[in-house]
């Protein structure tokens, strides 16, 4: 036992030494804004941690590495929005992973995510330890400390969401501290709230153009509200979201589709995002993974929307779409599992007419158009017309929907894995719906503020107001439905269905299918999937880490 423990002490020392090197080396790699120049990318080769943290520039560059760590997770394994692939609304074309319910506890996916989040915590703690002693502008010092508090809380929120209780560290970890046991979920939640409260009280509400993309007090308030909502502290959550809605400068962007294009970067709706530029190593791979064969960079459609999602978009009058109520162009029933029915152009066109506008602004459906490479407008004929130079040809030709969200149309950008498209993590529409959810849970029946919040999101796309007189339970379902269609492809539903405890109901044993009913792969969501496993490699090093139920 003694030699085993000594061996692990040496391994942990090596890891800490590596972290010390990483935090310095990563300063040279940190990149934040596609329209800002506040990150200095000069080489820092030769620096040691002892020679760093001496100046205002050091403080700013040190904090900038926190943005880089956040971007690292957004880019890791799957793009953050592709977390929806583990739900009922989209799926991965290639990798199975969490989609099938057979991912082992030692899968690299979990270890990578755990490592990125704790690397971010370490960087934040290092900044918080060193910045107070630096002689520098008090305004920049205050801001930098606020940014570090925000990101420490944010990384702990992600750990809490995915893993449950985890060890809490308030200082850069040393060898002894790295063997701490897990704190309770309640303790982690309270820690997040404390960090976000202090960040909210410290951060500015806006920035000049040269610092566009830095976190604001509104991002901290939104995250504190989100933590309250996840903890079912509904009154506290509603109060935070209401304060943001009433006092921030954030406004819904009129054009929904522009939100998810380069033209929409740094728009009035985004509260917190990950920033990118069109430069090798500093862009995002949305065009590869969300994109299609007719796009500027010939995407792979690694992620695809499901028929369940497409069928969830209501009619434009607010009534639910249902194949049982749909008749084809000849007034006859339409069988969505019949290949022959899908060959009838007039009937398929009719299928997608007079629907919630977000459907075709989010998804490429049969007989819609797509502006692809060179600005050419392609028509998605079905059956797919592979030899027609003017036809849209998806990667998967048997009956596939494709994302329009996050895919540049007529793009002049050619770096497949490095699109300059910022990725939203919190936007005002999300906050409005979280407010409606939290407020509705505090009441016996929804009040006008609940209706107003949901209707504001619907009015932006010219959908009618919700019907009056809804019960608390019916309003809950309406809000959940609205989150599904509004935030599709943005990675929010994976956490939503887990915190609502409906993931097993909507995912487990459900078949991924093409839109014509062809079965592709059966999904799986065992009971223990509501939390990820504590990575086995971490438990091997730290025997005080207990495993989540079902993963032993």
Short mmCIF file of C-alpha atoms in Angstrom, two decimals:
data_model
loop_
_atom_site.label_atom_id
_atom_site.label_comp_id
_atom_site.label_asym_id
_atom_site.label_seq_id
_atom_site.Cartn_x
_atom_site.Cartn_y
_atom_site.Cartn_z
CA UNK A 1 0.00 0.00 0.00
CA UNK A 2 2.87 2.36 0.86
CA UNK A 3 4.55 1.98 -2.54
CA UNK A 4 1.20 2.41 -4.32
CA UNK A 5 0.49 5.66 -2.48
CA UNK A 6 4.04 6.94 -3.07
CA UNK A 7 3.66 6.21 -6.76
CA UNK A 8 0.42 8.17 -6.90
CA UNK A 9 1.96 11.07 -4.97
CA UNK A 10 4.66 11.25 -7.63
CA UNK A 11 2.03 11.10 -10.37
CA UNK A 12 0.05 13.90 -8.71
CA UNK A 13 3.20 16.03 -8.31
CA UNK A 14 3.93 15.56 -11.99
CA UNK A 15 0.37 16.61 -12.82
CA UNK A 16 0.61 19.76 -10.67
CA UNK A 17 3.95 20.63 -12.27
CA UNK A 18 2.34 20.14 -15.68
CA UNK A 19 -0.53 22.46 -14.72
CA UNK A 20 1.99 25.12 -13.66
CA UNK A 21 3.57 24.89 -17.09
CA UNK A 22 0.21 24.84 -18.86
CA UNK A 23 -1.00 28.05 -17.29
CA UNK A 24 2.09 29.90 -18.56
CA UNK A 25 2.26 28.25 -21.98
CA UNK A 26 -1.42 28.82 -22.63
CA UNK A 27 -1.07 32.60 -22.30
CA UNK A 28 0.44 32.57 -25.77
CA UNK A 29 -2.52 30.62 -27.11
CA UNK A 30 -5.39 32.48 -25.49
CA UNK A 31 -7.81 33.99 -27.95
CA UNK A 32 -11.19 35.57 -27.30
CA UNK A 33 -12.81 37.97 -29.66
CA UNK A 34 -13.42 37.91 -33.38
CA UNK A 35 -13.68 41.68 -33.39
CA UNK A 36 -11.38 42.61 -30.52
CA UNK A 37 -7.65 43.06 -30.15
CA UNK A 38 -7.33 42.90 -26.38
CA UNK A 39 -5.51 39.55 -26.33
CA UNK A 40 -1.77 39.79 -26.80
CA UNK A 41 -0.56 36.75 -28.69
CA UNK A 42 3.16 37.56 -28.41
CA UNK A 43 5.37 34.59 -27.49
CA UNK A 44 5.91 34.02 -23.79
CA UNK A 45 8.56 31.34 -24.22
CA UNK A 46 11.01 31.32 -21.35
CA UNK A 47 8.63 32.67 -18.73
CA UNK A 48 8.17 30.87 -15.44
CA UNK A 49 5.34 31.32 -12.97
CA UNK A 50 7.78 33.02 -10.59
CA UNK A 51 8.56 35.71 -13.17
CA UNK A 52 4.91 36.19 -14.09
CA UNK A 53 2.09 37.99 -12.25
CA UNK A 54 4.14 41.17 -11.93
CA UNK A 55 2.26 43.69 -14.07
CA UNK A 56 -1.19 44.71 -15.27
CA UNK A 57 -0.45 43.06 -18.60
CA UNK A 58 0.34 39.81 -16.77
CA UNK A 59 -2.98 40.00 -14.91
CA UNK A 60 -4.99 40.59 -18.09
CA UNK A 61 -3.18 37.85 -20.00
CA UNK A 62 -3.61 35.45 -17.10
CA UNK A 63 -7.35 36.05 -17.03
CA UNK A 64 -7.53 35.65 -20.80
CA UNK A 65 -6.51 31.99 -20.41
CA UNK A 66 -9.86 31.38 -18.72
CA UNK A 67 -11.64 32.24 -21.96
CA UNK A 68 -9.33 29.84 -23.74
CA UNK A 69 -10.19 27.00 -21.32
CA UNK A 70 -13.88 27.63 -21.94
CA UNK A 71 -13.29 27.54 -25.68
CA UNK A 72 -11.40 24.29 -25.24
CA UNK A 73 -14.48 22.55 -23.87
CA UNK A 74 -16.71 24.04 -26.57
CA UNK A 75 -14.34 22.53 -29.13
CA UNK A 76 -13.64 19.22 -27.38
CA UNK A 77 -14.94 15.81 -28.42
CA UNK A 78 -18.14 17.32 -29.76
CA UNK A 79 -18.93 20.96 -30.25
CA UNK A 80 -20.91 22.16 -27.25
CA UNK A 81 -24.16 22.48 -29.19
CA UNK A 82 -23.82 18.85 -30.17
CA UNK A 83 -24.58 17.89 -26.59
CA UNK A 84 -28.10 17.84 -28.02
CA UNK A 85 -27.04 14.69 -29.89
CA UNK A 86 -27.50 12.86 -26.59
CA UNK A 87 -31.17 13.87 -26.53
CA UNK A 88 -34.28 13.25 -28.60
CA UNK A 89 -33.85 16.25 -30.93
CA UNK A 90 -30.59 15.44 -32.76
CA UNK A 91 -28.10 12.65 -33.16
CA UNK A 92 -24.53 11.98 -34.20
CA UNK A 93 -24.11 10.35 -37.56
CA UNK A 94 -20.82 8.63 -36.72
CA UNK A 95 -19.92 8.29 -33.05
CA UNK A 96 -22.31 6.44 -30.79
CA UNK A 97 -20.95 7.28 -27.33
CA UNK A 98 -23.61 8.56 -25.00
CA UNK A 99 -26.35 8.01 -27.58
CA UNK A 100 -26.55 4.24 -27.08
CA UNK A 101 -26.32 3.91 -23.30
CA UNK A 102 -23.17 1.78 -23.30
CA UNK A 103 -20.44 4.34 -22.59
CA UNK A 104 -18.04 2.94 -19.94
CA UNK A 105 -16.93 4.88 -16.86
CA UNK A 106 -13.37 5.03 -18.21
CA UNK A 107 -14.36 6.69 -21.50
CA UNK A 108 -12.02 9.50 -22.50
CA UNK A 109 -14.97 11.86 -23.02
CA UNK A 110 -15.58 12.13 -19.28
CA UNK A 111 -11.91 12.45 -18.39
CA UNK A 112 -11.33 15.15 -21.00
CA UNK A 113 -14.27 17.22 -19.78
CA UNK A 114 -13.31 16.82 -16.11
CA UNK A 115 -9.73 17.85 -16.92
CA UNK A 116 -10.73 20.96 -18.86
CA UNK A 117 -13.06 22.17 -16.12
CA UNK A 118 -10.54 21.65 -13.33
CA UNK A 119 -7.82 23.22 -15.44
CA UNK A 120 -10.10 26.25 -15.67
CA UNK A 121 -10.64 26.20 -11.89
CA UNK A 122 -6.88 26.02 -11.35
CA UNK A 123 -6.26 28.97 -13.66
CA UNK A 124 -8.98 31.01 -11.96
CA UNK A 125 -7.55 30.24 -8.52
CA UNK A 126 -4.05 31.15 -9.69
CA UNK A 127 -5.32 34.49 -10.96
CA UNK A 128 -7.25 35.17 -7.74
CA UNK A 129 -4.16 34.36 -5.68
CA UNK A 130 -1.80 36.65 -7.58
CA UNK A 131 -3.74 39.60 -8.99
CA UNK A 132 -4.54 41.37 -5.67
CA UNK A 133 -0.83 42.01 -5.00
CA UNK A 134 -0.09 43.49 -8.45
CA UNK A 135 0.39 47.26 -8.68
CA UNK A 136 -2.04 48.13 -11.46
CA UNK A 137 -5.13 50.09 -12.36
CA UNK A 138 -7.76 49.44 -9.70
CA UNK A 139 -10.47 49.32 -12.36
CA UNK A 140 -8.65 46.64 -14.36
CA UNK A 141 -7.79 44.76 -11.16
CA UNK A 142 -11.43 44.76 -10.07
CA UNK A 143 -12.56 43.60 -13.50
CA UNK A 144 -9.92 40.85 -13.68
CA UNK A 145 -10.87 39.50 -10.26
CA UNK A 146 -14.52 39.54 -11.34
CA UNK A 147 -13.71 37.60 -14.49
CA UNK A 148 -11.77 35.00 -12.50
CA UNK A 149 -14.65 34.63 -10.03
CA UNK A 150 -17.12 34.26 -12.88
CA UNK A 151 -15.16 31.55 -14.63
CA UNK A 152 -14.40 29.61 -11.47
CA UNK A 153 -18.13 29.58 -10.76
CA UNK A 154 -18.91 28.72 -14.37
CA UNK A 155 -16.52 25.76 -14.49
CA UNK A 156 -17.93 24.51 -11.21
CA UNK A 157 -21.44 24.87 -12.62
CA UNK A 158 -20.48 22.57 -15.51
CA UNK A 159 -18.89 20.07 -13.11
CA UNK A 160 -21.98 20.18 -10.89
CA UNK A 161 -24.35 19.79 -13.84
CA UNK A 162 -22.55 16.78 -15.30
CA UNK A 163 -20.88 15.07 -12.32
CA UNK A 164 -22.84 16.21 -9.24
CA UNK A 165 -20.76 16.86 -6.13
CA UNK A 166 -17.05 17.46 -6.78
CA UNK A 167 -14.10 18.64 -4.66
CA UNK A 168 -14.09 22.39 -4.07
CA UNK A 169 -10.79 24.24 -4.35
CA UNK A 170 -10.42 27.95 -3.57
CA UNK A 171 -6.65 28.12 -4.06
CA UNK A 172 -4.29 26.65 -6.65
CA UNK A 173 -4.13 23.01 -5.63
CA UNK A 174 -0.98 21.54 -4.12
CA UNK A 175 -0.21 17.86 -3.67
CA UNK A 176 -1.98 17.51 -0.33
CA UNK A 177 -5.14 19.33 -1.42
CA UNK A 178 -5.44 17.28 -4.60
CA UNK A 179 -6.66 14.29 -2.60
CA UNK A 180 -9.78 16.02 -1.28
CA UNK A 181 -13.08 14.08 -1.24
CA UNK A 182 -16.17 15.23 -3.08
CA UNK A 183 -18.21 18.06 -1.63
CA UNK A 184 -21.99 17.68 -1.62
CA UNK A 185 -24.07 18.98 -4.50
CA UNK A 186 -25.57 21.58 -2.14
CA UNK A 187 -22.09 22.83 -1.19
CA UNK A 188 -21.08 23.11 -4.84
CA UNK A 189 -24.28 25.02 -5.63
CA UNK A 190 -23.65 27.45 -2.77
CA UNK A 191 -20.06 27.94 -3.93
CA UNK A 192 -21.25 28.78 -7.46
CA UNK A 193 -23.79 31.28 -6.11
CA UNK A 194 -21.11 32.96 -3.98
CA UNK A 195 -18.71 33.30 -6.93
CA UNK A 196 -21.41 34.59 -9.26
CA UNK A 197 -22.65 37.06 -6.64
CA UNK A 198 -19.17 38.50 -6.19
CA UNK A 199 -18.63 38.56 -9.97
CA UNK A 200 -21.95 40.37 -10.44
CA UNK A 201 -20.95 42.99 -7.88
CA UNK A 202 -17.53 43.45 -9.50
CA UNK A 203 -17.90 43.19 -13.28
CA UNK A 204 -18.91 46.07 -15.58
CA UNK A 205 -22.22 45.95 -17.42
CA UNK A 206 -20.65 46.66 -20.81
CA UNK A 207 -17.28 47.09 -22.56
CA UNK A 208 -15.77 49.20 -25.28
CA UNK A 209 -15.15 47.70 -28.72
CA UNK A 210 -11.60 46.60 -27.89
CA UNK A 211 -12.88 44.36 -25.07
CA UNK A 212 -16.03 43.09 -26.72
CA UNK A 213 -16.70 39.52 -25.67
CA UNK A 214 -15.55 39.74 -22.07
CA UNK A 215 -18.02 38.58 -19.42
CA UNK A 216 -20.28 41.22 -17.93
CA UNK A 217 -22.23 41.49 -14.70
CA UNK A 218 -25.27 40.31 -16.68
CA UNK A 219 -23.53 37.04 -17.53
CA UNK A 220 -22.82 36.53 -13.83
CA UNK A 221 -26.43 37.31 -12.91
CA UNK A 222 -27.74 34.94 -15.58
CA UNK A 223 -25.48 32.16 -14.31
CA UNK A 224 -26.50 32.77 -10.70
CA UNK A 225 -30.14 32.54 -11.76
CA UNK A 226 -29.38 29.40 -13.71
CA UNK A 227 -27.73 27.83 -10.65
CA UNK A 228 -30.81 28.69 -8.59
CA UNK A 229 -33.06 27.15 -11.25
CA UNK A 230 -31.02 23.93 -11.39
CA UNK A 231 -31.25 23.77 -7.56
CA UNK A 232 -35.03 24.30 -7.74
CA UNK A 233 -34.72 27.56 -5.81
CA UNK A 234 -37.38 28.98 -8.10
CA UNK A 235 -38.13 32.30 -6.36
CA UNK A 236 -34.43 33.21 -6.29
CA UNK A 237 -34.00 32.22 -9.92
CA UNK A 238 -37.01 34.26 -11.05
CA UNK A 239 -35.73 37.31 -9.15
CA UNK A 240 -32.32 37.15 -10.83
CA UNK A 241 -33.75 36.70 -14.31
CA UNK A 242 -36.26 39.52 -13.73
CA UNK A 243 -33.49 41.88 -12.66
CA UNK A 244 -31.57 41.09 -15.85
CA UNK A 245 -34.66 41.47 -18.04
CA UNK A 246 -35.54 44.83 -16.45
CA UNK A 247 -32.12 46.44 -16.12
CA UNK A 248 -29.71 45.07 -18.71
CA UNK A 249 -29.21 46.44 -22.21
CA UNK A 250 -29.89 43.03 -23.82
CA UNK A 251 -32.67 42.96 -26.46
CA UNK A 252 -34.06 40.19 -28.64
CA UNK A 253 -32.61 40.34 -32.14
CA UNK A 254 -35.37 40.76 -34.70
CA UNK A 255 -33.98 38.20 -37.17
CA UNK A 256 -33.79 34.74 -35.59
CA UNK A 257 -31.62 33.20 -38.32
CA UNK A 258 -28.98 35.93 -38.06
CA UNK A 259 -28.33 34.90 -34.45
CA UNK A 260 -26.50 31.83 -35.73
CA UNK A 261 -24.39 33.33 -38.49
CA UNK A 262 -21.17 35.35 -38.54
CA UNK A 263 -23.29 38.42 -39.33
CA UNK A 264 -24.90 37.99 -35.92
CA UNK A 265 -21.69 38.03 -33.88
CA UNK A 266 -21.85 40.28 -30.80
CA UNK A 267 -25.54 40.99 -31.29
CA UNK A 268 -27.86 42.58 -28.75
CA UNK A 269 -29.29 39.28 -27.52
CA UNK A 270 -26.16 37.41 -26.54
CA UNK A 271 -25.26 37.55 -22.85
CA UNK A 272 -22.35 35.10 -22.83
CA UNK A 273 -20.70 33.36 -25.76
CA UNK A 274 -17.48 31.83 -27.04
CA UNK A 275 -15.70 34.01 -29.56
CA UNK A 276 -13.89 32.91 -32.72
CA UNK A 277 -12.00 34.28 -35.72
CA UNK A 278 -11.28 32.85 -39.18
CA UNK A 279 -7.76 31.74 -38.37
CA UNK A 280 -6.28 28.25 -38.16
CA UNK A 281 -6.66 27.02 -34.59
CA UNK A 282 -8.90 29.90 -33.51
CA UNK A 283 -12.20 29.20 -35.29
CA UNK A 284 -15.02 26.74 -34.65
CA UNK A 285 -15.81 23.57 -36.59
CA UNK A 286 -19.53 24.25 -37.05
CA UNK A 287 -19.30 24.13 -40.83
CA UNK A 288 -17.77 20.66 -40.71
CA UNK A 289 -20.09 19.16 -38.11
CA UNK A 290 -23.37 21.00 -38.74
CA UNK A 291 -22.67 21.71 -42.40
CA UNK A 292 -23.53 19.78 -45.52
CA UNK A 293 -22.08 18.66 -48.85
CA UNK A 294 -23.21 21.79 -50.73
CA UNK A 295 -21.74 24.22 -48.22
CA UNK A 296 -18.61 26.29 -48.76
CA UNK A 297 -16.47 23.82 -46.83
CA UNK A 298 -18.30 20.57 -47.67
CA UNK A 299 -19.45 19.64 -44.18
CA UNK A 300 -19.93 16.11 -42.86
CA UNK A 301 -23.33 16.48 -41.15
CA UNK A 302 -21.91 14.77 -38.10
CA UNK A 303 -24.93 16.09 -36.21
CA UNK A 304 -28.44 15.88 -37.65
CA UNK A 305 -31.85 17.02 -36.37
CA UNK A 306 -34.33 14.23 -35.71
CA UNK A 307 -37.82 13.82 -37.12
CA UNK A 308 -39.04 14.18 -33.50
CA UNK A 309 -37.68 17.73 -33.45
CA UNK A 310 -39.04 18.67 -36.87
CA UNK A 311 -42.48 17.32 -36.01
CA UNK A 312 -42.44 19.35 -32.76
CA UNK A 313 -42.58 22.68 -34.59
CA UNK A 314 -46.19 23.90 -34.40
CA UNK A 315 -48.38 25.24 -37.15
CA UNK A 316 -48.16 28.99 -37.66
CA UNK A 317 -51.53 29.45 -35.92
CA UNK A 318 -50.10 27.89 -32.75
CA UNK A 319 -51.82 24.51 -33.03
CA UNK A 320 -49.69 21.40 -32.73
CA UNK A 321 -48.51 19.64 -35.88
CA UNK A 322 -49.71 16.06 -36.02
CA UNK A 323 -49.53 13.59 -38.91
CA UNK A 324 -52.91 12.25 -37.78
CA UNK A 325 -54.41 15.63 -38.74
CA UNK A 326 -52.37 16.07 -41.92
CA UNK A 327 -53.61 15.15 -45.36
CA UNK A 328 -51.47 15.12 -48.49
CA UNK A 329 -51.92 17.27 -51.58
CA UNK A 330 -54.77 15.04 -52.69
CA UNK A 331 -56.56 15.23 -49.35
CA UNK A 332 -55.52 11.74 -48.37
CA UNK A 333 -53.66 10.52 -45.24
CA UNK A 334 -49.87 10.83 -45.32
CA UNK A 335 -47.82 7.96 -43.89
CA UNK A 336 -44.44 9.32 -42.69
CA UNK A 337 -43.03 5.78 -42.61
CA UNK A 338 -43.82 5.17 -46.26
CA UNK A 339 -41.02 5.85 -48.75
CA UNK A 340 -43.63 6.26 -51.50
CA UNK A 341 -45.43 9.07 -49.67
CA UNK A 342 -42.15 11.01 -49.41
CA UNK A 343 -41.72 10.86 -53.19
CA UNK A 344 -44.80 13.06 -53.71
CA UNK A 345 -43.33 16.55 -54.08
CA UNK A 346 -46.59 18.46 -53.67
CA UNK A 347 -47.47 16.62 -50.47
CA UNK A 348 -44.01 17.00 -48.95
CA UNK A 349 -43.94 20.71 -49.76
CA UNK A 350 -47.32 21.07 -48.07
CA UNK A 351 -45.94 19.26 -45.02
CA UNK A 352 -43.60 22.15 -44.19
CA UNK A 353 -45.84 25.05 -45.13
CA UNK A 354 -47.54 27.29 -42.56
CA UNK A 355 -45.32 26.05 -39.76
CA UNK A 356 -43.45 27.89 -36.99
CA UNK A 357 -40.89 30.00 -38.95
CA UNK A 358 -38.10 28.70 -36.72
CA UNK A 359 -38.44 25.31 -38.40
CA UNK A 360 -37.02 26.35 -41.76
CA UNK A 361 -34.73 28.95 -40.18
CA UNK A 362 -33.14 26.17 -38.13
CA UNK A 363 -33.36 23.13 -40.39
CA UNK A 364 -32.99 22.25 -44.09
CA UNK A 365 -36.05 20.19 -45.06
CA UNK A 366 -37.00 18.57 -48.39
CA UNK A 367 -37.97 21.06 -51.11
CA UNK A 368 -36.45 24.00 -49.28
CA UNK A 369 -33.50 25.91 -50.67
CA UNK A 370 -29.96 26.30 -49.35
CA UNK A 371 -27.47 28.96 -50.45
CA UNK A 372 -24.22 27.06 -50.75
CA UNK A 373 -20.72 27.56 -52.05
CA UNK A 374 -20.29 30.48 -54.40
CA UNK A 375 -23.68 31.89 -53.44
CA UNK A 376 -25.49 29.28 -55.54
CA UNK A 377 -29.06 28.51 -54.43
CA UNK A 378 -29.64 24.76 -54.31
CA UNK A 379 -33.02 23.02 -54.07
CA UNK A 380 -33.34 19.99 -51.79
CA UNK A 381 -35.12 17.60 -54.12
CA UNK A 382 -36.30 14.33 -52.65
CA UNK A 383 -35.53 11.63 -53.59
CA UNK A 384 -32.08 13.19 -53.68
CA UNK A 385 -30.99 14.23 -57.18
CA UNK A 386 -27.28 13.50 -56.78
CA UNK A 387 -26.40 14.19 -60.42
CA UNK A 388 -28.25 17.51 -60.65
CA UNK A 389 -25.68 20.34 -60.27
CA UNK A 390 -28.41 22.68 -59.00
CA UNK A 391 -29.80 20.26 -56.43
CA UNK A 392 -28.96 20.24 -52.74
CA UNK A 393 -27.25 16.96 -51.93
CA UNK A 394 -27.01 16.05 -48.25
CA UNK A 395 -24.26 13.77 -46.99
CA UNK A 396 -26.91 11.26 -45.96
CA UNK A 397 -29.26 10.72 -48.89
CA UNK A 398 -31.82 8.22 -47.59
CA UNK A 399 -34.02 10.73 -45.79
CA UNK A 400 -32.05 13.20 -43.75
CA UNK A 401 -32.84 16.59 -42.30
CA UNK A 402 -29.87 18.94 -41.93
CA UNK A 403 -29.03 21.90 -39.74
CA UNK A 404 -29.34 25.40 -41.08
CA UNK A 405 -28.41 26.79 -37.67
CA UNK A 406 -24.67 27.52 -37.40
CA UNK A 407 -24.08 26.84 -41.10
CA UNK A 408 -22.83 29.80 -43.11
CA UNK A 409 -24.89 30.21 -46.29
CA UNK A 410 -23.07 31.49 -49.35
CA UNK A 411 -20.01 31.67 -47.15
CA UNK A 412 -16.78 33.40 -48.15
CA UNK A 413 -15.03 31.50 -45.35
CA UNK A 414 -13.18 28.36 -46.40
CA UNK A 415 -11.52 27.05 -43.23
CA UNK A 416 -13.72 24.07 -42.49
CA UNK A 417 -12.75 23.74 -38.83
CA UNK A 418 -12.17 27.42 -38.18
CA UNK A 419 -15.29 29.42 -38.86
CA UNK A 420 -15.37 32.91 -37.26
CA UNK A 421 -18.79 32.26 -35.78
CA UNK A 422 -19.32 33.03 -32.10
CA UNK A 423 -21.21 30.32 -30.21
CA UNK A 424 -23.92 31.53 -27.78
CA UNK A 425 -23.94 29.96 -24.31
CA UNK A 426 -26.57 32.28 -22.80
CA UNK A 427 -28.85 34.58 -24.72
CA UNK A 428 -31.85 36.65 -23.72
CA UNK A 429 -34.43 34.25 -25.17
CA UNK A 430 -33.01 31.54 -22.92
CA UNK A 431 -33.25 33.88 -19.91
CA UNK A 432 -36.85 34.80 -20.73
CA UNK A 433 -37.83 31.14 -20.86
CA UNK A 434 -35.91 30.34 -17.67
CA UNK A 435 -37.69 33.22 -15.96
CA UNK A 436 -41.06 31.91 -17.16
CA UNK A 437 -40.21 28.42 -15.90
CA UNK A 438 -38.98 29.61 -12.50
CA UNK A 439 -41.88 32.03 -11.97
CA UNK A 440 -44.46 29.47 -13.03
CA UNK A 441 -43.11 27.01 -10.45
CA UNK A 442 -43.59 29.54 -7.66
CA UNK A 443 -47.29 30.10 -8.45
CA UNK A 444 -50.49 28.15 -8.25
CA UNK A 445 -51.26 29.28 -11.81
CA UNK A 446 -49.18 31.35 -14.25
CA UNK A 447 -49.47 35.12 -13.98
CA UNK A 448 -49.16 37.67 -16.78
CA UNK A 449 -45.38 37.97 -16.40
CA UNK A 450 -45.02 34.28 -17.28
CA UNK A 451 -47.14 34.75 -20.40
CA UNK A 452 -45.27 37.92 -21.34
CA UNK A 453 -41.87 36.23 -21.16
CA UNK A 454 -42.84 33.26 -23.33
CA UNK A 455 -44.84 35.39 -25.76
CA UNK A 456 -41.89 37.75 -26.27
CA UNK A 457 -39.85 34.82 -27.60
CA UNK A 458 -42.73 33.72 -29.84
CA UNK A 459 -43.52 37.20 -31.14
CA UNK A 460 -39.99 37.60 -32.44
CA UNK A 461 -40.79 34.92 -35.05
CA UNK A 462 -44.40 36.04 -35.47
CA UNK A 463 -45.90 33.08 -33.63
CA UNK A 464 -49.18 33.81 -31.82
CA UNK A 465 -49.41 34.31 -28.07
CA UNK A 466 -50.04 31.32 -25.86
CA UNK A 467 -53.73 30.68 -25.12
CA UNK A 468 -54.95 32.24 -21.87
CA UNK A 469 -56.17 30.24 -18.90
CA UNK A 470 -53.39 27.65 -18.88
CA UNK A 471 -52.90 25.69 -15.68
CA UNK A 472 -49.50 25.53 -14.02
CA UNK A 473 -48.97 22.05 -15.46
CA UNK A 474 -49.97 23.01 -19.00
CA UNK A 475 -47.79 26.13 -18.85
CA UNK A 476 -44.86 23.99 -17.72
CA UNK A 477 -45.28 21.84 -20.82
CA UNK A 478 -45.57 24.90 -23.06
CA UNK A 479 -42.35 26.36 -21.65
CA UNK A 480 -40.49 23.09 -22.08
CA UNK A 481 -41.73 22.84 -25.66
CA UNK A 482 -40.68 26.42 -26.36
CA UNK A 483 -37.17 25.73 -25.04
CA UNK A 484 -36.89 22.68 -27.28
CA UNK A 485 -37.68 24.50 -30.53
CA UNK A 486 -36.08 27.86 -29.66
CA UNK A 487 -32.76 26.47 -28.41
CA UNK A 488 -32.46 23.43 -30.70
CA UNK A 489 -28.88 22.67 -31.65
CA UNK A 490 -27.45 24.96 -28.98
CA UNK A 491 -26.66 22.24 -26.46
CA UNK A 492 -29.20 23.26 -23.84
CA UNK A 493 -31.66 20.38 -24.06
CA UNK A 494 -29.22 17.77 -22.74
CA UNK A 495 -29.12 19.54 -19.38
CA UNK A 496 -32.83 20.39 -19.52
CA UNK A 497 -34.10 16.82 -19.89
CA UNK A 498 -31.74 15.62 -17.18
CA UNK A 499 -32.74 18.28 -14.65
CA UNK A 500 -36.42 17.72 -15.48
CA UNK A 501 -35.86 13.97 -14.99
CA UNK A 502 -37.51 13.13 -18.31
CA UNK A 503 -34.40 12.00 -20.22
CA UNK A 504 -35.08 8.31 -19.84
CA UNK A 505 -38.67 8.78 -21.03
CA UNK A 506 -37.75 10.68 -24.20
CA UNK A 507 -34.47 8.94 -25.10
CA UNK A 508 -34.25 5.37 -23.81
CA UNK A 509 -35.04 2.64 -26.36
CA UNK A 510 -36.09 5.25 -28.94
CA UNK A 511 -34.86 4.64 -32.47
CA UNK A 512 -32.92 7.24 -34.42
CA UNK A 513 -34.59 7.24 -37.83
CA UNK A 514 -34.51 8.97 -41.16
CA UNK A 515 -37.58 11.11 -41.79
CA UNK A 516 -39.15 8.27 -43.82
CA UNK A 517 -39.00 5.93 -40.83
CA UNK A 518 -35.85 3.98 -41.74
CA UNK A 519 -34.23 2.87 -38.50
CA UNK A 520 -30.60 3.85 -37.94
CA UNK A 521 -29.63 3.16 -34.34
CA UNK A 522 -31.43 2.59 -31.07
CA UNK A 523 -30.80 5.09 -28.32
CA UNK A 524 -30.11 4.25 -24.71
CA UNK A 525 -30.43 6.19 -21.47
CA UNK A 526 -30.01 4.01 -18.37
CA UNK A 527 -31.07 5.37 -14.99
CA UNK A 528 -27.51 6.22 -13.99
CA UNK A 529 -26.95 8.46 -17.06
CA UNK A 530 -28.45 11.44 -15.25
CA UNK A 531 -24.94 12.02 -13.89
CA UNK A 532 -21.66 11.28 -15.61
CA UNK A 533 -19.22 8.94 -13.89
CA UNK A 534 -16.29 10.32 -11.94
CA UNK A 535 -13.46 9.48 -14.39
CA UNK A 536 -11.79 6.25 -13.38
CA UNK A 537 -8.34 7.69 -14.00
CA UNK A 538 -9.05 10.39 -11.41
CA UNK A 539 -10.31 7.82 -8.91
CA UNK A 540 -7.17 5.75 -9.47
CA UNK A 541 -5.09 8.77 -8.44
CA UNK A 542 -7.40 10.06 -5.69
CA UNK A 543 -8.95 7.16 -3.69
CA UNK A 544 -11.13 9.66 -1.78
CA UNK A 545 -13.30 10.22 -4.86
CA UNK A 546 -16.45 8.13 -4.60
CA UNK A 547 -18.23 6.99 -7.76
CA UNK A 548 -21.70 8.08 -8.87
CA UNK A 549 -24.45 5.44 -8.47
CA UNK A 550 -24.69 2.91 -11.28
CA UNK A 551 -21.14 3.49 -12.53
CA UNK A 552 -19.32 1.32 -10.00
#
